[in-house]
PDB file of C-alpha atoms and ligand atoms in Angstrom:
ATOM      1  CA  MET A  26      22.140  22.610 -65.263  1.00  0.00           C
ATOM      2  CA  LEU A  27      24.681  21.579 -67.898  1.00  0.00           C
ATOM      3  CA  LYS A  28      23.032  18.247 -68.723  1.00  0.00           C
ATOM      4  CA  GLY A  29      21.990  18.069 -72.362  1.00  0.00           C
ATOM      5  CA  LYS A  30      23.769  21.325 -73.290  1.00  0.00           C
ATOM      6  CA  LYS A  31      25.944  21.513 -76.362  1.00  0.00           C
ATOM      7  CA  VAL A  32      29.269  23.268 -75.768  1.00  0.00           C
ATOM      8  CA  GLY A  33      31.676  24.648 -78.379  1.00  0.00           C
ATOM      9  CA  VAL A  34      35.228  25.709 -77.538  1.00  0.00           C
ATOM     10  CA  ILE A  35      37.151  27.866 -80.016  1.00  0.00           C
ATOM     11  CA  GLY A  36      40.838  27.575 -79.098  1.00  0.00           C
ATOM     12  CA  VAL A  37      41.547  24.344 -77.247  1.00  0.00           C
ATOM     13  CA  GLY A  38      44.965  25.328 -75.896  1.00  0.00           C
ATOM     14  CA  LYS A  39      46.275  25.102 -72.306  1.00  0.00           C
ATOM     15  CA  LEU A  40      43.253  26.765 -70.760  1.00  0.00           C
ATOM     16  CA  GLY A  41      40.580  25.410 -73.118  1.00  0.00           C
ATOM     17  CA  GLU A  42      41.871  21.902 -72.550  1.00  0.00           C
ATOM     18  CA  ALA A  43      41.891  22.313 -68.758  1.00  0.00           C
ATOM     19  CA  LEU A  44      38.299  23.554 -68.796  1.00  0.00           C
ATOM     20  CA  ILE A  45      37.064  20.718 -71.038  1.00  0.00           C
ATOM     21  CA  ALA A  46      38.854  18.123 -68.880  1.00  0.00           C
ATOM     22  CA  GLY A  47      37.165  19.627 -65.795  1.00  0.00           C
ATOM     23  CA  LEU A  48      33.738  19.624 -67.448  1.00  0.00           C
ATOM     24  CA  LEU A  49      34.076  15.973 -68.467  1.00  0.00           C
ATOM     25  CA  LYS A  50      35.252  15.041 -64.967  1.00  0.00           C
ATOM     26  CA  GLN A  51      32.246  16.824 -63.421  1.00  0.00           C
ATOM     27  CA  GLY A  52      30.034  14.378 -65.295  1.00  0.00           C
ATOM     28  CA  ASP A  53      27.035  16.382 -66.551  1.00  0.00           C
ATOM     29  CA  LEU A  54      28.520  16.464 -70.041  1.00  0.00           C
ATOM     30  CA  VAL A  55      29.970  13.655 -72.123  1.00  0.00           C
ATOM     31  CA  ALA A  56      32.587  13.970 -74.856  1.00  0.00           C
ATOM     32  CA  ALA A  57      29.885  13.888 -77.569  1.00  0.00           C
ATOM     33  CA  ASP A  58      28.386  17.131 -76.111  1.00  0.00           C
ATOM     34  CA  ILE A  59      31.617  19.104 -76.651  1.00  0.00           C
ATOM     35  CA  SER A  60      33.132  20.326 -79.917  1.00  0.00           C
ATOM     36  CA  GLY A  61      36.331  22.275 -80.298  1.00  0.00           C
ATOM     37  CA  SER A  62      38.445  23.978 -82.937  1.00  0.00           C
ATOM     38  CA  VAL A  63      42.078  25.023 -83.127  1.00  0.00           C
ATOM     39  CA  ALA A  64      44.320  26.641 -85.741  1.00  0.00           C
ATOM     40  CA  HIS A  65      46.629  23.725 -86.614  1.00  0.00           C
ATOM     41  CA  GLU A  66      46.026  20.117 -87.635  1.00  0.00           C
ATOM     42  CA  GLN A  67      48.687  18.831 -85.220  1.00  0.00           C
ATOM     43  CA  SER A  68      46.892  20.434 -82.250  1.00  0.00           C
ATOM     44  CA  MET A  69      43.577  19.069 -83.499  1.00  0.00           C
ATOM     45  CA  GLU A  70      44.915  15.499 -83.532  1.00  0.00           C
ATOM     46  CA  ARG A  71      46.533  15.926 -80.084  1.00  0.00           C
ATOM     47  CA  VAL A  72      43.296  17.170 -78.469  1.00  0.00           C
ATOM     48  CA  LYS A  73      41.165  14.529 -80.228  1.00  0.00           C
ATOM     49  CA  LYS A  74      43.406  11.814 -78.853  1.00  0.00           C
ATOM     50  CA  LYS A  75      43.526  13.265 -75.348  1.00  0.00           C
ATOM     51  CA  LEU A  76      39.896  14.294 -74.776  1.00  0.00           C
ATOM     52  CA  SER A  77      37.970  12.284 -77.424  1.00  0.00           C
ATOM     53  CA  ILE A  78      35.780  15.321 -78.202  1.00  0.00           C
ATOM     54  CA  ASN A  79      34.660  16.383 -81.716  1.00  0.00           C
ATOM     55  CA  MET A  80      37.507  18.481 -83.118  1.00  0.00           C
ATOM     56  CA  SER A  81      37.929  20.500 -86.312  1.00  0.00           C
ATOM     57  CA  LEU A  82      39.775  23.442 -87.813  1.00  0.00           C
ATOM     58  CA  ASP A  83      36.439  25.108 -88.572  1.00  0.00           C
ATOM     59  CA  ASN A  84      35.383  27.761 -86.026  1.00  0.00           C
ATOM     60  CA  ARG A  85      32.033  28.291 -87.739  1.00  0.00           C
ATOM     61  CA  LYS A  86      31.182  24.617 -87.303  1.00  0.00           C
ATOM     62  CA  THR A  87      32.200  24.847 -83.626  1.00  0.00           C
ATOM     63  CA  ALA A  88      29.986  27.902 -83.090  1.00  0.00           C
ATOM     64  CA  GLN A  89      26.927  26.663 -84.969  1.00  0.00           C
ATOM     65  CA  GLY A  90      23.947  25.758 -82.743  1.00  0.00           C
ATOM     66  CA  LYS A  91      25.871  25.468 -79.443  1.00  0.00           C
ATOM     67  CA  ASP A  92      24.172  26.466 -76.199  1.00  0.00           C
ATOM     68  CA  ILE A  93      27.474  27.714 -74.798  1.00  0.00           C
ATOM     69  CA  LEU A  94      30.346  28.932 -76.957  1.00  0.00           C
ATOM     70  CA  LEU A  95      33.627  29.325 -75.114  1.00  0.00           C
ATOM     71  CA  LEU A  96      36.198  31.636 -76.722  1.00  0.00           C
ATOM     72  CA  ALA A  97      39.625  30.537 -75.480  1.00  0.00           C
ATOM     73  CA  VAL A  98      41.946  31.997 -78.114  1.00  0.00           C
ATOM     74  CA  LYS A  99      44.635  34.588 -77.328  1.00  0.00           C
ATOM     75  CA  PRO A 100      43.367  38.189 -76.961  1.00  0.00           C
ATOM     76  CA  GLN A 101      44.994  39.167 -80.274  1.00  0.00           C
ATOM     77  CA  ASN A 102      42.941  36.510 -82.135  1.00  0.00           C
ATOM     78  CA  MET A 103      39.587  37.569 -80.691  1.00  0.00           C
ATOM     79  CA  HIS A 104      38.771  40.191 -83.331  1.00  0.00           C
ATOM     80  CA  SER A 105      39.264  37.809 -86.281  1.00  0.00           C
ATOM     81  CA  VAL A 106      37.430  34.912 -84.593  1.00  0.00           C
ATOM     82  CA  LEU A 107      34.436  37.133 -83.730  1.00  0.00           C
ATOM     83  CA  THR A 108      34.298  38.478 -87.305  1.00  0.00           C
ATOM     84  CA  GLU A 109      34.470  34.920 -88.638  1.00  0.00           C
ATOM     85  CA  ILE A 110      31.533  33.587 -86.569  1.00  0.00           C
ATOM     86  CA  ASP A 111      29.351  36.723 -86.240  1.00  0.00           C
ATOM     87  CA  ASP A 112      26.727  35.835 -88.859  1.00  0.00           C
ATOM     88  CA  ILE A 113      26.005  32.358 -87.514  1.00  0.00           C
ATOM     89  CA  LEU A 114      25.587  33.314 -83.845  1.00  0.00           C
ATOM     90  CA  THR A 115      22.024  33.695 -82.525  1.00  0.00           C
ATOM     91  CA  PRO A 116      20.752  35.393 -79.315  1.00  0.00           C
ATOM     92  CA  ASP A 117      19.741  32.041 -77.784  1.00  0.00           C
ATOM     93  CA  GLN A 118      23.435  31.127 -77.523  1.00  0.00           C
ATOM     94  CA  LEU A 119      25.748  32.203 -74.699  1.00  0.00           C
ATOM     95  CA  VAL A 120      29.237  33.433 -75.578  1.00  0.00           C
ATOM     96  CA  VAL A 121      31.803  33.059 -72.786  1.00  0.00           C
ATOM     97  CA  SER A 122      35.246  34.612 -73.195  1.00  0.00           C
ATOM     98  CA  VAL A 123      38.324  33.726 -71.142  1.00  0.00           C
ATOM     99  CA  ALA A 124      40.608  36.178 -72.962  1.00  0.00           C
ATOM    100  CA  ALA A 125      42.605  38.495 -70.704  1.00  0.00           C
ATOM    101  CA  SER A 126      41.797  42.194 -71.059  1.00  0.00           C
ATOM    102  CA  VAL A 127      39.120  41.748 -73.755  1.00  0.00           C
ATOM    103  CA  THR A 128      36.040  43.609 -72.551  1.00  0.00           C
ATOM    104  CA  THR A 129      32.402  42.564 -73.032  1.00  0.00           C
ATOM    105  CA  LYS A 130      31.986  45.846 -74.963  1.00  0.00           C
ATOM    106  CA  PHE A 131      34.819  44.847 -77.333  1.00  0.00           C
ATOM    107  CA  ILE A 132      33.021  41.553 -78.037  1.00  0.00           C
ATOM    108  CA  GLU A 133      29.520  43.041 -78.273  1.00  0.00           C
ATOM    109  CA  GLN A 134      30.701  45.729 -80.708  1.00  0.00           C
ATOM    110  CA  ARG A 135      31.971  43.028 -83.075  1.00  0.00           C
ATOM    111  CA  LEU A 136      28.708  41.083 -83.044  1.00  0.00           C
ATOM    112  CA  THR A 137      25.774  42.351 -85.086  1.00  0.00           C
ATOM    113  CA  LYS A 138      23.043  40.660 -82.985  1.00  0.00           C
ATOM    114  CA  GLU A 139      22.245  41.063 -79.278  1.00  0.00           C
ATOM    115  CA  ILE A 140      24.249  38.051 -78.129  1.00  0.00           C
ATOM    116  CA  PRO A 141      24.608  37.421 -74.370  1.00  0.00           C
ATOM    117  CA  VAL A 142      28.284  37.623 -73.394  1.00  0.00           C
ATOM    118  CA  ILE A 143      30.041  36.669 -70.162  1.00  0.00           C
ATOM    119  CA  ARG A 144      33.681  37.658 -69.647  1.00  0.00           C
ATOM    120  CA  THR A 145      35.703  35.414 -67.352  1.00  0.00           C
ATOM    121  CA  MET A 146      39.208  35.189 -65.957  1.00  0.00           C
ATOM    122  CA  PRO A 147      40.126  31.656 -64.850  1.00  0.00           C
ATOM    123  CA  ASN A 148      43.580  30.414 -63.840  1.00  0.00           C
ATOM    124  CA  THR A 149      45.678  27.338 -64.660  1.00  0.00           C
ATOM    125  CA  PRO A 150      45.058  25.410 -61.382  1.00  0.00           C
ATOM    126  CA  ALA A 151      41.714  24.662 -63.110  1.00  0.00           C
ATOM    127  CA  VAL A 152      43.611  21.657 -64.524  1.00  0.00           C
ATOM    128  CA  ASN A 153      43.508  20.144 -61.029  1.00  0.00           C
ATOM    129  CA  ASN A 154      39.988  21.330 -60.223  1.00  0.00           C
ATOM    130  CA  ALA A 155      41.480  24.014 -57.977  1.00  0.00           C
ATOM    131  CA  GLY A 156      40.858  26.978 -60.268  1.00  0.00           C
ATOM    132  CA  MET A 157      39.647  30.463 -59.326  1.00  0.00           C
ATOM    133  CA  THR A 158      37.522  32.276 -61.879  1.00  0.00           C
ATOM    134  CA  GLY A 159      36.318  35.879 -61.843  1.00  0.00           C
ATOM    135  CA  LEU A 160      33.250  36.540 -64.010  1.00  0.00           C
ATOM    136  CA  CYS A 161      31.288  39.568 -65.209  1.00  0.00           C
ATOM    137  CA  ALA A 162      28.275  39.936 -67.473  1.00  0.00           C
ATOM    138  CA  GLY A 163      27.811  41.846 -70.709  1.00  0.00           C
ATOM    139  CA  LYS A 164      24.742  43.980 -71.368  1.00  0.00           C
ATOM    140  CA  HIS A 165      22.591  41.229 -72.934  1.00  0.00           C
ATOM    141  CA  ALA A 166      23.395  38.522 -70.343  1.00  0.00           C
ATOM    142  CA  THR A 167      20.553  37.675 -67.927  1.00  0.00           C
ATOM    143  CA  PRO A 168      20.942  36.226 -64.386  1.00  0.00           C
ATOM    144  CA  GLU A 169      20.187  32.831 -65.963  1.00  0.00           C
ATOM    145  CA  HIS A 170      23.124  33.224 -68.351  1.00  0.00           C
ATOM    146  CA  GLN A 171      25.305  34.174 -65.376  1.00  0.00           C
ATOM    147  CA  LYS A 172      24.237  31.038 -63.545  1.00  0.00           C
ATOM    148  CA  LEU A 173      24.991  28.875 -66.563  1.00  0.00           C
ATOM    149  CA  ALA A 174      28.468  30.376 -66.976  1.00  0.00           C
ATOM    150  CA  GLU A 175      29.089  29.959 -63.245  1.00  0.00           C
ATOM    151  CA  THR A 176      28.220  26.249 -63.487  1.00  0.00           C
ATOM    152  CA  VAL A 177      30.854  25.798 -66.187  1.00  0.00           C
ATOM    153  CA  PHE A 178      33.628  27.285 -64.034  1.00  0.00           C
ATOM    154  CA  LYS A 179      32.437  25.733 -60.762  1.00  0.00           C
ATOM    155  CA  SER A 180      33.248  22.382 -62.376  1.00  0.00           C
ATOM    156  CA  VAL A 181      36.953  23.322 -62.285  1.00  0.00           C
ATOM    157  CA  GLY A 182      37.161  25.289 -59.031  1.00  0.00           C
ATOM    158  CA  GLU A 183      35.659  28.353 -57.354  1.00  0.00           C
ATOM    159  CA  THR A 184      33.955  31.389 -58.897  1.00  0.00           C
ATOM    160  CA  VAL A 185      33.213  35.005 -58.041  1.00  0.00           C
ATOM    161  CA  PHE A 186      31.119  37.579 -59.938  1.00  0.00           C
ATOM    162  CA  LEU A 187      32.476  41.123 -59.950  1.00  0.00           C
ATOM    163  CA  ASP A 188      31.988  44.441 -61.658  1.00  0.00           C
ATOM    164  CA  GLU A 189      33.814  44.491 -65.001  1.00  0.00           C
ATOM    165  CA  SER A 190      35.943  47.449 -63.837  1.00  0.00           C
ATOM    166  CA  LEU A 191      37.657  44.994 -61.426  1.00  0.00           C
ATOM    167  CA  MET A 192      38.531  42.325 -64.009  1.00  0.00           C
ATOM    168  CA  ASP A 193      42.056  43.639 -64.668  1.00  0.00           C
ATOM    169  CA  GLY A 194      42.629  43.358 -60.926  1.00  0.00           C
ATOM    170  CA  VAL A 195      41.428  39.735 -61.039  1.00  0.00           C
ATOM    171  CA  THR A 196      43.796  39.082 -63.957  1.00  0.00           C
ATOM    172  CA  ALA A 197      46.704  40.496 -61.941  1.00  0.00           C
ATOM    173  CA  LEU A 198      45.778  38.774 -58.668  1.00  0.00           C
ATOM    174  CA  SER A 199      44.365  35.299 -59.322  1.00  0.00           C
ATOM    175  CA  ALA A 200      45.242  34.639 -62.981  1.00  0.00           C
ATOM    176  CA  SER A 201      48.872  35.858 -62.709  1.00  0.00           C
ATOM    177  CA  GLY A 202      48.961  34.894 -59.024  1.00  0.00           C
ATOM    178  CA  PRO A 203      50.075  31.276 -59.453  1.00  0.00           C
ATOM    179  CA  ALA A 204      53.317  32.591 -61.020  1.00  0.00           C
ATOM    180  CA  TYR A 205      54.085  34.717 -57.930  1.00  0.00           C
ATOM    181  CA  LEU A 206      53.311  31.820 -55.613  1.00  0.00           C
ATOM    182  CA  TYR A 207      55.556  29.449 -57.618  1.00  0.00           C
ATOM    183  CA  VAL A 208      58.408  31.929 -57.058  1.00  0.00           C
ATOM    184  CA  ILE A 209      57.716  31.838 -53.315  1.00  0.00           C
ATOM    185  CA  ILE A 210      57.594  28.007 -53.288  1.00  0.00           C
ATOM    186  CA  GLU A 211      60.818  27.881 -55.298  1.00  0.00           C
ATOM    187  CA  SER A 212      62.539  30.302 -52.906  1.00  0.00           C
ATOM    188  CA  LEU A 213      61.412  28.395 -49.794  1.00  0.00           C
ATOM    189  CA  ALA A 214      62.660  25.189 -51.399  1.00  0.00           C
ATOM    190  CA  GLU A 215      66.030  26.832 -52.087  1.00  0.00           C
ATOM    191  CA  ALA A 216      66.192  27.753 -48.410  1.00  0.00           C
ATOM    192  CA  GLY A 217      65.623  24.098 -47.517  1.00  0.00           C
ATOM    193  CA  VAL A 218      68.431  23.102 -49.877  1.00  0.00           C
ATOM    194  CA  LYS A 219      70.712  25.692 -48.225  1.00  0.00           C
ATOM    195  CA  LEU A 220      69.908  24.015 -44.891  1.00  0.00           C
ATOM    196  CA  GLY A 221      70.796  20.579 -46.272  1.00  0.00           C
ATOM    197  CA  ILE A 222      67.323  19.199 -47.126  1.00  0.00           C
ATOM    198  CA  PRO A 223      67.264  17.286 -50.453  1.00  0.00           C
ATOM    199  CA  ARG A 224      65.672  19.391 -53.238  1.00  0.00           C
ATOM    200  CA  ASP A 225      62.666  17.109 -53.871  1.00  0.00           C
ATOM    201  CA  THR A 226      61.827  16.925 -50.166  1.00  0.00           C
ATOM    202  CA  SER A 227      62.363  20.656 -49.814  1.00  0.00           C
ATOM    203  CA  THR A 228      59.961  21.457 -52.687  1.00  0.00           C
ATOM    204  CA  PHE A 229      57.408  19.040 -51.217  1.00  0.00           C
ATOM    205  CA  LEU A 230      57.690  20.725 -47.792  1.00  0.00           C
ATOM    206  CA  ALA A 231      57.290  24.191 -49.314  1.00  0.00           C
ATOM    207  CA  ALA A 232      54.361  23.341 -51.652  1.00  0.00           C
ATOM    208  CA  GLN A 233      52.380  21.370 -49.064  1.00  0.00           C
ATOM    209  CA  THR A 234      52.947  24.195 -46.550  1.00  0.00           C
ATOM    210  CA  MET A 235      51.533  26.751 -48.997  1.00  0.00           C
ATOM    211  CA  TYR A 236      48.580  24.455 -49.741  1.00  0.00           C
ATOM    212  CA  GLY A 237      47.930  23.951 -46.008  1.00  0.00           C
ATOM    213  CA  ALA A 238      48.156  27.667 -45.224  1.00  0.00           C
ATOM    214  CA  ALA A 239      45.731  28.494 -48.074  1.00  0.00           C
ATOM    215  CA  LYS A 240      43.328  25.797 -46.800  1.00  0.00           C
ATOM    216  CA  MET A 241      43.501  27.312 -43.287  1.00  0.00           C
ATOM    217  CA  VAL A 242      42.569  30.766 -44.638  1.00  0.00           C
ATOM    218  CA  LEU A 243      39.708  29.367 -46.745  1.00  0.00           C
ATOM    219  CA  GLU A 244      38.254  27.005 -44.157  1.00  0.00           C
ATOM    220  CA  SER A 245      38.712  28.930 -40.907  1.00  0.00           C
ATOM    221  CA  LYS A 246      37.699  32.234 -42.544  1.00  0.00           C
ATOM    222  CA  ALA A 247      40.019  33.842 -39.970  1.00  0.00           C
ATOM    223  CA  HIS A 248      42.086  36.908 -40.886  1.00  0.00           C
ATOM    224  CA  PRO A 249      45.519  35.784 -42.160  1.00  0.00           C
ATOM    225  CA  ALA A 250      47.161  37.954 -39.475  1.00  0.00           C
ATOM    226  CA  LEU A 251      45.423  35.923 -36.739  1.00  0.00           C
ATOM    227  CA  LEU A 252      46.583  32.647 -38.298  1.00  0.00           C
ATOM    228  CA  LYS A 253      50.116  34.066 -38.494  1.00  0.00           C
ATOM    229  CA  ASP A 254      49.972  34.930 -34.784  1.00  0.00           C
ATOM    230  CA  MET A 255      49.040  31.292 -34.018  1.00  0.00           C
ATOM    231  CA  VAL A 256      52.354  30.171 -35.558  1.00  0.00           C
ATOM    232  CA  THR A 257      54.450  32.869 -33.900  1.00  0.00           C
ATOM    233  CA  THR A 258      55.526  31.751 -30.414  1.00  0.00           C
ATOM    234  CA  PRO A 259      56.886  34.596 -28.200  1.00  0.00           C
ATOM    235  CA  ALA A 260      60.688  34.553 -28.336  1.00  0.00           C
ATOM    236  CA  GLY A 261      60.457  31.614 -30.753  1.00  0.00           C
ATOM    237  CA  CYS A 262      62.069  31.234 -34.168  1.00  0.00           C
ATOM    238  CA  THR A 263      59.159  32.294 -36.465  1.00  0.00           C
ATOM    239  CA  ILE A 264      59.327  35.908 -35.265  1.00  0.00           C
ATOM    240  CA  ASP A 265      62.979  36.073 -36.360  1.00  0.00           C
ATOM    241  CA  GLY A 266      61.957  34.830 -39.818  1.00  0.00           C
ATOM    242  CA  LEU A 267      59.105  37.354 -39.997  1.00  0.00           C
ATOM    243  CA  MET A 268      61.514  40.184 -39.110  1.00  0.00           C
ATOM    244  CA  GLU A 269      63.676  39.214 -42.096  1.00  0.00           C
ATOM    245  CA  LEU A 270      60.607  39.221 -44.366  1.00  0.00           C
ATOM    246  CA  GLU A 271      59.608  42.696 -43.151  1.00  0.00           C
ATOM    247  CA  GLU A 272      63.141  43.997 -43.699  1.00  0.00           C
ATOM    248  CA  GLY A 273      63.006  42.570 -47.245  1.00  0.00           C
ATOM    249  CA  LYS A 274      59.737  44.513 -47.799  1.00  0.00           C
ATOM    250  CA  ILE A 275      57.806  41.406 -48.828  1.00  0.00           C
ATOM    251  CA  ARG A 276      54.383  43.035 -48.348  1.00  0.00           C
ATOM    252  CA  VAL A 277      54.985  46.143 -50.419  1.00  0.00           C
ATOM    253  CA  THR A 278      56.772  44.060 -53.078  1.00  0.00           C
ATOM    254  CA  LEU A 279      53.777  41.741 -53.517  1.00  0.00           C
ATOM    255  CA  ILE A 280      51.334  44.666 -53.556  1.00  0.00           C
ATOM    256  CA  LYS A 281      53.422  46.460 -56.189  1.00  0.00           C
ATOM    257  CA  ALA A 282      53.686  43.281 -58.303  1.00  0.00           C
ATOM    258  CA  VAL A 283      49.894  42.888 -58.508  1.00  0.00           C
ATOM    259  CA  VAL A 284      49.308  46.612 -59.129  1.00  0.00           C
ATOM    260  CA  LYS A 285      51.914  46.608 -61.936  1.00  0.00           C
ATOM    261  CA  ALA A 286      50.359  43.525 -63.596  1.00  0.00           C
ATOM    262  CA  ALA A 287      46.916  45.197 -63.447  1.00  0.00           C
ATOM    263  CA  GLU A 288      48.348  48.314 -65.115  1.00  0.00           C
ATOM    264  CA  ARG A 289      49.745  46.109 -67.883  1.00  0.00           C
ATOM    265  CA  ALA A 290      46.350  44.408 -68.321  1.00  0.00           C
ATOM    266  CA  ARG A 291      44.758  47.849 -68.736  1.00  0.00           C
ATOM    267  CA  GLU A 292      47.382  48.781 -71.359  1.00  0.00           C
ATOM    268  CA  LEU A 293      46.559  45.602 -73.318  1.00  0.00           C
ATOM    269  CA  VAL A 294      42.899  46.671 -73.521  1.00  0.00           C
ATOM    270  CA  ASN A 295      43.849  50.099 -74.861  1.00  0.00           C
ATOM    271  CA  THR A 296      46.219  48.596 -77.454  1.00  0.00           C
ATOM    272  CA  GLN A 297      43.548  46.205 -78.672  1.00  0.00           C
ATOM    273  CA  ASN A 298      40.880  48.864 -78.886  1.00  0.00           C
ATOM    274  CA  SER A 299      43.083  51.429 -80.593  1.00  0.00           C
ATOM    275  CA  THR A 300      44.305  48.996 -83.274  1.00  0.00           C
ATOM    276  CA  GLY A 301      40.892  47.343 -83.586  1.00  0.00           C
ATOM    277  CA  ALA A 302      42.678  44.006 -83.319  1.00  0.00           C
TER     278      ALA A 302
HETATM  279  N1  LIG B  20      47.016  30.236 -69.485  1.00  0.00           N
HETATM  280  C1  LIG B  20      46.477  30.901 -68.467  1.00  0.00           C
HETATM  281  O1  LIG B  20      46.931  30.865 -67.322  1.00  0.00           O
HETATM  282  C2  LIG B  20      45.253  31.748 -68.707  1.00  0.00           C
HETATM  283  C3  LIG B  20      44.525  32.206 -67.588  1.00  0.00           C
HETATM  284  C4  LIG B  20      43.388  32.978 -67.812  1.00  0.00           C
HETATM  285  C5  LIG B  20      42.997  33.292 -69.095  1.00  0.00           C
HETATM  286  N2  LIG B  20      43.732  32.856 -70.158  1.00  0.00           N
HETATM  287  C6  LIG B  20      43.293  33.229 -71.507  1.00  0.00           C
HETATM  288  O2  LIG B  20      43.034  32.040 -72.243  1.00  0.00           O
HETATM  289  C7  LIG B  20      43.283  32.269 -73.609  1.00  0.00           C
HETATM  290  C8  LIG B  20      44.119  31.122 -74.138  1.00  0.00           C
HETATM  291  O3  LIG B  20      45.318  31.055 -73.420  1.00  0.00           O
HETATM  292  P1  LIG B  20      46.199  29.703 -73.404  1.00  0.00           P
HETATM  293  O4  LIG B  20      47.222  29.923 -72.366  1.00  0.00           O
HETATM  294  O5  LIG B  20      45.301  28.535 -73.387  1.00  0.00           O
HETATM  295  O6  LIG B  20      46.870  29.835 -74.856  1.00  0.00           O
HETATM  296  P2  LIG B  20      47.307  28.668 -75.863  1.00  0.00           P
HETATM  297  O7  LIG B  20      47.704  27.458 -75.108  1.00  0.00           O
HETATM  298  O8  LIG B  20      48.269  29.295 -76.803  1.00  0.00           O
HETATM  299  O9  LIG B  20      45.961  28.319 -76.660  1.00  0.00           O
HETATM  300  C9  LIG B  20      45.446  29.098 -77.704  1.00  0.00           C
HETATM  301  C10 LIG B  20      44.598  28.170 -78.573  1.00  0.00           C
HETATM  302  O10 LIG B  20      43.961  28.964 -79.568  1.00  0.00           O
HETATM  303  C11 LIG B  20      44.054  28.270 -80.805  1.00  0.00           C
HETATM  304  N3  LIG B  20      43.915  29.244 -81.881  1.00  0.00           N
HETATM  305  C12 LIG B  20      44.756  30.238 -82.266  1.00  0.00           C
HETATM  306  N4  LIG B  20      44.214  30.931 -83.294  1.00  0.00           N
HETATM  307  C13 LIG B  20      43.000  30.373 -83.540  1.00  0.00           C
HETATM  308  C14 LIG B  20      41.970  30.628 -84.458  1.00  0.00           C
HETATM  309  N5  LIG B  20      42.041  31.644 -85.337  1.00  0.00           N
HETATM  310  N6  LIG B  20      40.878  29.828 -84.462  1.00  0.00           N
HETATM  311  C15 LIG B  20      40.765  28.795 -83.570  1.00  0.00           C
HETATM  312  N7  LIG B  20      41.709  28.509 -82.659  1.00  0.00           N
HETATM  313  C16 LIG B  20      42.821  29.287 -82.645  1.00  0.00           C
HETATM  314  C17 LIG B  20      45.388  27.603 -80.758  1.00  0.00           C
HETATM  315  O11 LIG B  20      45.436  26.552 -81.709  1.00  0.00           O
HETATM  316  P3  LIG B  20      46.839  25.896 -82.186  1.00  0.00           P
HETATM  317  O12 LIG B  20      47.360  25.125 -81.012  1.00  0.00           O
HETATM  318  O13 LIG B  20      46.420  24.999 -83.304  1.00  0.00           O
HETATM  319  O14 LIG B  20      47.708  27.029 -82.604  1.00  0.00           O
HETATM  320  C18 LIG B  20      45.406  27.105 -79.308  1.00  0.00           C
HETATM  321  O15 LIG B  20      44.688  25.904 -79.230  1.00  0.00           O
HETATM  322  C19 LIG B  20      43.940  33.641 -73.706  1.00  0.00           C
HETATM  323  O16 LIG B  20      43.033  34.598 -74.181  1.00  0.00           O
HETATM  324  C20 LIG B  20      44.352  33.973 -72.289  1.00  0.00           C
HETATM  325  O17 LIG B  20      44.283  35.360 -72.004  1.00  0.00           O
HETATM  326  C21 LIG B  20      44.831  32.062 -69.990  1.00  0.00           C
END
């Protein structure tokens, strides 16, 4: 579906770069199909060298005539970028935003034509083709546009379409999520160190265990509680560990962390809309 498409990426930073690398790896697109722009010359040279795509400091050139235009700048830069490119966008192009908290309405209101817009929320494991992306469609996006956007993000991991009202939840759960899970891996590794296991080995044990447990949930489709029961031998040692976790209120702490991050995402939207930035 992506073969022969021209893709522009405004803002080739950490996320933009990960997505382009994934698209090139997937194979339907070659470097000559992708153009990008950034704010600084130094970044432009770095990306050119790394990905061999067409790079410039000119967002209008990046937007012009592309089938898919990916907006991967920070939320606070979205208003100025949209204003800059508005007059050259046409309704046969698809605009895809990855900016946290920026609504499809925010984007549509800054564009004078009826441009199809898809809002997405990927995460950084996209670098290793293990990303998770939530997507929702703006009012001018057709099912075909949705399919096209889905193809882009499927090349770097898994995708799910949701109602836009749930996107702040996706931001808090799967986009912020890797940070919470790194804390858990780090803590498990510290425990290994406390028990005398060398740090590198301990981190390896913890990370591979998290990867394996996630794979079990995804592939068996069993409820996590059932999988937990399979590990917990009666009168064994796991139940003692689980009791400590319950006493430390791990469940309510994780729930509150995600809820708090979602509240913050909602605040960001209000700030942007009230300042018009
Ligand atoms: N990182 C994540 O985990 C993650 C996850 C989901 C969504 N996102 C979203 O992805 C977006 C980018 O995040 P990031 O982490 O990739 O940030 P980043 O690494 O700081 O990248 C931002 C990029 O935007 C460029 N830029 C800034 N102003 C510009 C302008 N006026 N015109 C063109 N390019 C401009 C920067 O260029 P210079 O390098 O030249 O300054 C840089 O390449 C954000 O909206 C964020 O919400 C990020």
